[in-house]
Short mmCIF file of C-alpha atoms in Angstrom, two decimals:
data_model
loop_
_atom_site.label_atom_id
_atom_site.label_comp_id
_atom_site.label_asym_id
_atom_site.label_seq_id
_atom_site.Cartn_x
_atom_site.Cartn_y
_atom_site.Cartn_z
CA UNK A 118 -4.66 -20.18 -30.84
CA UNK A 119 -1.67 -19.60 -29.62
CA UNK A 120 0.45 -23.32 -29.52
CA UNK A 121 0.70 -25.05 -25.64
CA UNK A 122 2.82 -27.32 -23.68
CA UNK A 123 1.01 -29.02 -20.67
CA UNK A 124 4.46 -30.94 -19.53
CA UNK A 125 6.10 -30.61 -15.96
CA UNK A 126 1.86 -29.31 -15.05
CA UNK A 127 0.89 -31.34 -11.69
CA UNK A 128 -1.62 -29.38 -9.90
CA UNK A 129 -5.31 -28.48 -10.84
CA UNK A 130 -5.18 -24.27 -10.22
CA UNK A 131 -1.49 -24.11 -12.63
CA UNK A 132 -3.86 -26.07 -15.08
CA UNK A 133 -6.70 -24.16 -14.61
CA UNK A 134 -4.79 -21.09 -15.18
CA UNK A 135 -3.05 -22.20 -18.08
CA UNK A 136 -6.06 -23.02 -19.59
CA UNK A 137 -8.11 -20.24 -19.04
CA UNK A 138 -5.66 -18.02 -20.32
CA UNK A 139 -5.24 -19.70 -23.66
CA UNK A 140 -9.42 -19.91 -23.75
CA UNK A 141 -9.64 -15.57 -23.63
CA UNK A 142 -7.65 -15.87 -27.07
CA UNK A 143 -11.08 -16.53 -28.02
CA UNK A 144 -14.22 -15.99 -25.25
CA UNK A 145 -14.38 -13.14 -22.18
CA UNK A 146 -12.53 -14.02 -18.94
CA UNK A 147 -15.68 -15.71 -17.48
CA UNK A 148 -16.99 -17.83 -20.21
CA UNK A 149 -12.95 -18.82 -20.53
CA UNK A 150 -12.55 -20.17 -17.04
CA UNK A 151 -16.04 -21.66 -16.96
CA UNK A 152 -14.92 -24.02 -19.86
CA UNK A 153 -11.68 -24.69 -18.23
CA UNK A 154 -13.72 -26.00 -15.04
CA UNK A 155 -15.52 -28.06 -17.23
CA UNK A 156 -12.55 -29.13 -19.04
CA UNK A 157 -11.12 -30.13 -15.81
CA UNK A 158 -13.64 -31.86 -14.53
CA UNK A 159 -14.61 -34.01 -17.47
CA UNK A 160 -11.12 -35.31 -18.11
CA UNK A 161 -10.06 -35.19 -14.97
CA UNK A 162 -12.37 -35.55 -12.26
CA UNK A 163 -12.07 -32.56 -10.26
CA UNK A 164 -14.67 -30.38 -9.07
CA UNK A 165 -15.13 -26.44 -8.97
CA UNK A 166 -13.95 -26.74 -5.37
CA UNK A 167 -10.90 -29.31 -5.72
CA UNK A 168 -9.53 -27.23 -8.21
CA UNK A 169 -9.26 -23.85 -6.30
CA UNK A 170 -8.21 -26.20 -3.33
CA UNK A 171 -5.45 -27.28 -5.88
CA UNK A 172 -5.73 -30.98 -5.67
CA UNK A 173 -2.73 -32.46 -8.05
CA UNK A 174 -3.15 -33.58 -10.90
CA UNK A 175 -2.13 -36.14 -13.48
CA UNK A 176 -1.50 -35.45 -17.65
CA UNK A 177 -1.02 -38.99 -19.03
CA UNK A 178 -1.93 -37.82 -22.49
CA UNK A 179 -1.27 -33.97 -22.98
CA UNK A 180 -2.22 -34.72 -27.06
CA UNK A 181 -5.86 -35.18 -26.47
CA UNK A 182 -5.70 -31.60 -24.51
CA UNK A 183 -4.40 -30.29 -27.39
CA UNK A 184 -6.42 -31.73 -29.64
CA UNK A 185 -9.54 -30.48 -27.74
CA UNK A 186 -8.46 -27.09 -27.62
CA UNK A 187 -7.51 -27.31 -31.07
CA UNK A 188 -11.42 -27.94 -31.82
CA UNK A 189 -12.80 -25.28 -29.44
CA UNK A 190 -10.27 -23.37 -31.22
CA UNK A 191 -12.20 -24.06 -34.54
CA UNK A 192 -15.28 -22.75 -32.97
CA UNK A 193 -16.60 -26.29 -31.72
CA UNK A 194 -18.59 -25.84 -28.85
CA UNK A 195 -17.24 -26.96 -25.86
CA UNK A 196 -21.05 -28.98 -25.36
CA UNK A 197 -20.51 -31.06 -28.27
CA UNK A 198 -17.08 -31.88 -27.83
CA UNK A 199 -17.67 -33.37 -24.24
CA UNK A 200 -21.35 -35.21 -25.84
CA UNK A 201 -23.05 -33.18 -22.52
CA UNK A 202 -23.86 -30.57 -21.06
CA UNK A 203 -26.02 -28.96 -17.59
CA UNK A 204 -29.30 -27.69 -17.78
CA UNK A 205 -31.49 -26.91 -14.97
CA UNK A 206 -29.66 -28.94 -12.51
CA UNK A 207 -29.78 -31.61 -14.99
CA UNK A 208 -27.18 -33.17 -17.59
CA UNK A 209 -28.09 -33.74 -20.93
CA UNK A 210 -26.33 -35.51 -24.09
CA UNK A 211 -25.89 -33.37 -26.67
CA UNK A 212 -24.53 -33.46 -30.13
CA UNK A 213 -25.32 -31.71 -33.97
CA UNK A 214 -28.25 -32.78 -34.03
CA UNK A 215 -29.96 -30.50 -30.95
CA UNK A 216 -29.17 -27.28 -29.93
CA UNK A 217 -27.63 -26.27 -27.17
CA UNK A 218 -29.90 -25.09 -24.19
CA UNK A 219 -29.47 -21.88 -23.34
CA UNK A 220 -29.51 -20.14 -19.77
CA UNK A 221 -32.95 -18.09 -20.88
CA UNK A 222 -34.83 -21.40 -21.32
CA UNK A 223 -33.74 -22.55 -17.79
CA UNK A 224 -35.58 -18.76 -16.96
CA UNK A 225 -38.43 -20.20 -19.09
CA UNK A 226 -38.70 -23.81 -17.28
CA UNK A 227 -38.41 -21.88 -14.00
CA UNK A 228 -41.32 -19.48 -14.53
CA UNK A 229 -43.26 -22.70 -15.59
CA UNK A 230 -42.49 -25.15 -12.43
CA UNK A 231 -43.28 -21.72 -10.41
CA UNK A 232 -46.61 -21.35 -11.63
CA UNK A 233 -47.64 -25.06 -11.99
CA UNK A 234 -45.96 -27.24 -9.38
CA UNK A 235 -49.13 -27.32 -7.18
CA UNK A 236 -51.48 -28.48 -10.32
CA UNK A 237 -53.07 -31.73 -8.97
CA UNK A 238 -52.59 -32.82 -12.76
CA UNK A 239 -50.78 -31.94 -15.40
CA UNK A 240 -50.95 -32.85 -19.10
CA UNK A 241 -48.48 -30.75 -21.05
CA UNK A 242 -46.82 -31.04 -24.61
CA UNK A 243 -43.40 -29.54 -25.56
CA UNK A 244 -43.40 -28.82 -29.24
CA UNK A 245 -40.19 -28.68 -30.80
CA UNK A 246 -38.27 -30.32 -27.96
CA UNK A 247 -34.46 -30.00 -29.33
CA UNK A 248 -32.19 -32.24 -26.16
CA UNK A 249 -36.16 -32.82 -24.54
CA UNK A 250 -34.47 -30.40 -21.57
CA UNK A 251 -37.61 -28.74 -21.11
CA UNK A 252 -40.01 -31.58 -20.87
CA UNK A 253 -37.32 -33.79 -18.97
CA UNK A 254 -36.53 -30.38 -16.35
CA UNK A 255 -40.47 -30.28 -16.04
CA UNK A 256 -41.47 -33.72 -15.38
CA UNK A 257 -38.61 -33.94 -12.71
CA UNK A 258 -40.00 -31.18 -10.97
CA UNK A 259 -43.87 -31.34 -11.33
CA UNK A 260 -43.70 -35.43 -11.10
CA UNK A 261 -47.34 -35.67 -11.58
CA UNK A 262 -46.92 -34.15 -15.12
CA UNK A 263 -47.98 -36.30 -17.95
CA UNK A 264 -45.39 -34.80 -20.57
CA UNK A 265 -45.97 -35.31 -24.97
CA UNK A 266 -42.60 -33.52 -26.54
CA UNK A 267 -42.67 -33.61 -30.06
CA UNK A 268 -39.60 -32.70 -32.80
CA UNK A 269 -40.03 -32.86 -36.32
CA UNK A 270 -36.51 -34.61 -36.68
CA UNK A 271 -36.02 -38.53 -35.83
CA UNK A 272 -32.18 -38.30 -34.68
CA UNK A 273 -33.13 -35.62 -32.22
CA UNK A 274 -35.97 -37.30 -30.58
CA UNK A 275 -33.11 -40.19 -30.31
CA UNK A 276 -31.50 -37.87 -28.47
CA UNK A 277 -33.93 -36.59 -26.26
CA UNK A 278 -35.23 -40.13 -25.65
CA UNK A 279 -31.71 -40.81 -24.34
CA UNK A 280 -31.58 -38.06 -22.11
CA UNK A 281 -35.05 -38.78 -20.46
CA UNK A 282 -33.38 -42.55 -19.57
CA UNK A 283 -30.56 -40.41 -18.18
CA UNK A 284 -32.56 -38.57 -15.90
CA UNK A 285 -34.95 -41.34 -15.44
CA UNK A 286 -38.33 -40.01 -16.26
CA UNK A 287 -41.24 -40.73 -18.26
CA UNK A 288 -41.83 -38.56 -21.42
CA UNK A 289 -43.69 -39.62 -24.17
CA UNK A 290 -42.17 -38.66 -27.81
CA UNK A 291 -44.04 -37.85 -31.08
CA UNK A 292 -42.39 -37.43 -34.43
CA UNK A 293 -44.05 -34.78 -36.82
CA UNK A 294 -44.14 -31.49 -38.53
CA UNK A 295 -46.25 -28.88 -36.27
CA UNK A 296 -46.91 -27.24 -39.49
CA UNK A 297 -48.88 -29.82 -40.85
CA UNK A 298 -52.33 -29.95 -40.47
CA UNK A 299 -54.04 -32.32 -37.86
CA UNK A 300 -50.62 -33.69 -36.73
CA UNK A 301 -51.84 -33.52 -33.14
CA UNK A 302 -55.51 -34.86 -33.40
CA UNK A 303 -54.27 -38.01 -31.20
CA UNK A 304 -53.25 -36.28 -28.40
CA UNK A 305 -55.76 -35.72 -25.65
CA UNK A 306 -56.91 -32.35 -24.05
CA UNK A 307 -53.85 -30.44 -22.67
CA UNK A 308 -53.33 -28.10 -19.97
CA UNK A 309 -50.56 -26.42 -21.11
CA UNK A 310 -48.26 -25.89 -23.92
CA UNK A 311 -44.54 -24.94 -24.25
CA UNK A 312 -42.33 -23.74 -27.16
CA UNK A 313 -39.38 -22.63 -28.07
CA UNK A 314 -39.87 -22.61 -32.06
CA UNK A 315 -36.93 -21.31 -34.46
CA UNK A 316 -37.52 -17.44 -34.51
CA UNK A 317 -33.92 -16.22 -35.39
CA UNK A 318 -34.16 -14.09 -38.46
CA UNK A 319 -32.06 -15.30 -41.69
CA UNK A 320 -30.83 -11.44 -41.49
CA UNK A 321 -29.57 -11.98 -37.93
CA UNK A 322 -27.16 -14.57 -38.48
CA UNK A 323 -24.58 -11.63 -39.34
CA UNK A 324 -25.22 -11.05 -35.58
CA UNK A 325 -23.92 -14.72 -34.58
CA UNK A 326 -20.97 -15.96 -33.14
CA UNK A 327 -19.47 -19.21 -35.66
CA UNK A 328 -19.55 -21.65 -32.74
CA UNK A 329 -23.00 -21.58 -33.25
CA UNK A 330 -23.51 -20.42 -37.00
CA UNK A 331 -21.02 -23.55 -37.70
CA UNK A 332 -22.00 -26.53 -35.67
CA UNK A 333 -26.11 -25.82 -34.46
CA UNK A 334 -28.91 -27.17 -36.50
CA UNK A 335 -30.36 -24.50 -38.71
CA UNK A 336 -33.37 -25.92 -38.43
CA UNK A 337 -33.84 -25.46 -34.69
CA UNK A 338 -32.86 -21.98 -34.98
CA UNK A 339 -33.76 -19.89 -37.98
CA UNK A 340 -37.12 -18.37 -40.01
CA UNK A 341 -37.29 -16.71 -42.92
CA UNK A 342 -37.00 -13.04 -42.80
CA UNK A 343 -40.29 -12.91 -44.55
CA UNK A 344 -41.85 -14.96 -42.13
CA UNK A 345 -40.88 -14.17 -38.38
CA UNK A 346 -43.79 -15.44 -36.10
CA UNK A 347 -44.79 -18.40 -38.71
CA UNK A 348 -44.15 -21.16 -35.75
CA UNK A 349 -45.87 -18.75 -33.47
CA UNK A 350 -48.65 -18.30 -35.34
CA UNK A 351 -49.49 -22.25 -36.21
CA UNK A 352 -48.72 -23.02 -32.35
CA UNK A 353 -51.23 -20.58 -31.17
CA UNK A 354 -54.34 -21.87 -32.91
CA UNK A 355 -53.29 -25.37 -32.17
CA UNK A 356 -53.03 -24.39 -28.38
CA UNK A 357 -56.75 -22.51 -29.18
CA UNK A 358 -58.33 -25.87 -30.14
CA UNK A 359 -56.02 -28.10 -27.50
CA UNK A 360 -56.28 -26.29 -24.22
CA UNK A 361 -58.53 -26.97 -21.66
CA UNK A 362 -60.32 -23.83 -20.08
CA UNK A 363 -58.34 -22.18 -18.25
CA UNK A 364 -55.07 -23.84 -19.78
CA UNK A 365 -51.48 -21.93 -20.44
CA UNK A 366 -49.21 -21.46 -23.60
CA UNK A 367 -45.60 -20.32 -22.73
CA UNK A 368 -42.90 -18.97 -25.25
CA UNK A 369 -39.39 -18.16 -25.66
CA UNK A 370 -39.54 -15.27 -28.26
CA UNK A 371 -37.63 -13.30 -30.31
CA UNK A 372 -37.14 -9.84 -28.24
CA UNK A 373 -37.69 -7.90 -31.98
CA UNK A 374 -40.96 -9.17 -32.05
CA UNK A 375 -42.66 -9.45 -28.57
CA UNK A 376 -45.39 -6.70 -29.28
CA UNK A 377 -46.52 -8.59 -31.94
CA UNK A 378 -46.30 -12.10 -31.00
CA UNK A 379 -48.20 -10.47 -27.31
CA UNK A 380 -50.92 -9.07 -30.45
CA UNK A 381 -50.77 -12.39 -31.85
CA UNK A 382 -52.12 -13.64 -28.47
CA UNK A 383 -54.85 -11.58 -27.37
CA UNK A 384 -56.47 -11.59 -31.40
CA UNK A 385 -56.71 -15.36 -30.37
CA UNK A 386 -58.73 -14.95 -27.15
CA UNK A 387 -55.77 -15.68 -24.38
CA UNK A 388 -56.27 -13.87 -21.95
CA UNK A 389 -53.47 -12.39 -18.95
CA UNK A 390 -50.68 -12.06 -21.91
CA UNK A 391 -47.41 -11.67 -20.31
CA UNK A 392 -44.08 -10.75 -21.28
CA UNK A 393 -40.76 -11.08 -19.03
CA UNK A 394 -37.47 -9.92 -19.67
CA UNK A 395 -34.30 -12.04 -18.83
CA UNK A 396 -31.76 -9.82 -17.41
#
């Protein structure tokens, strides 16, 4: 990343233009601008609207800003640097113990809300909850739901618990390995199960960006090449046992295995199986 100086910058639009230009060494223009807006909002308290309106800005510590850009230049995700991200219009704390929530997961949450919002009661389980973004967003938008959320990592659950507190919702968190038999014996019959499990094959690492490979948790992303549907097979089996009649199962999937995942569900007795594409 090109060395920079922020001396004599005293208006937000000038700062935004400079940051965007610097960040375009790494990102495409749209992403560079989004990150520039985020930096100005978090460091200087100016919203996007105020930046566009060219509010004045005072840079008291240019070293901190330069250090931040250096970290970005080393492929550290801006969400981890800031310690938080936005998902479904909510704020979530994030760190290297949790996967950074993706826009496609917002589409999954939106689908679940659309199809279940009018349910008089709903008991659901989020498997592999990570930051808790799915579980927390669901209970925030379906307040009558009783929500359980599970993860294999204790540090991950700690972050998810902090996010539940931050967003003022009640989620029942469980620690355990979903691949172990009997792990969910003590939870009630469920109306809905949702999971965004690890589904990226090891061989796909060659196609991924360094900011993901170097900083995001491998356990939340990757599966062995020889067994890409490992989690889907186990969760489908659990769903067959724990879902009430007429219950629903939602997955985020690897597009390369869309037909195989659909066949897995059909072969285990699930009906009305649909596959949605995120544009």
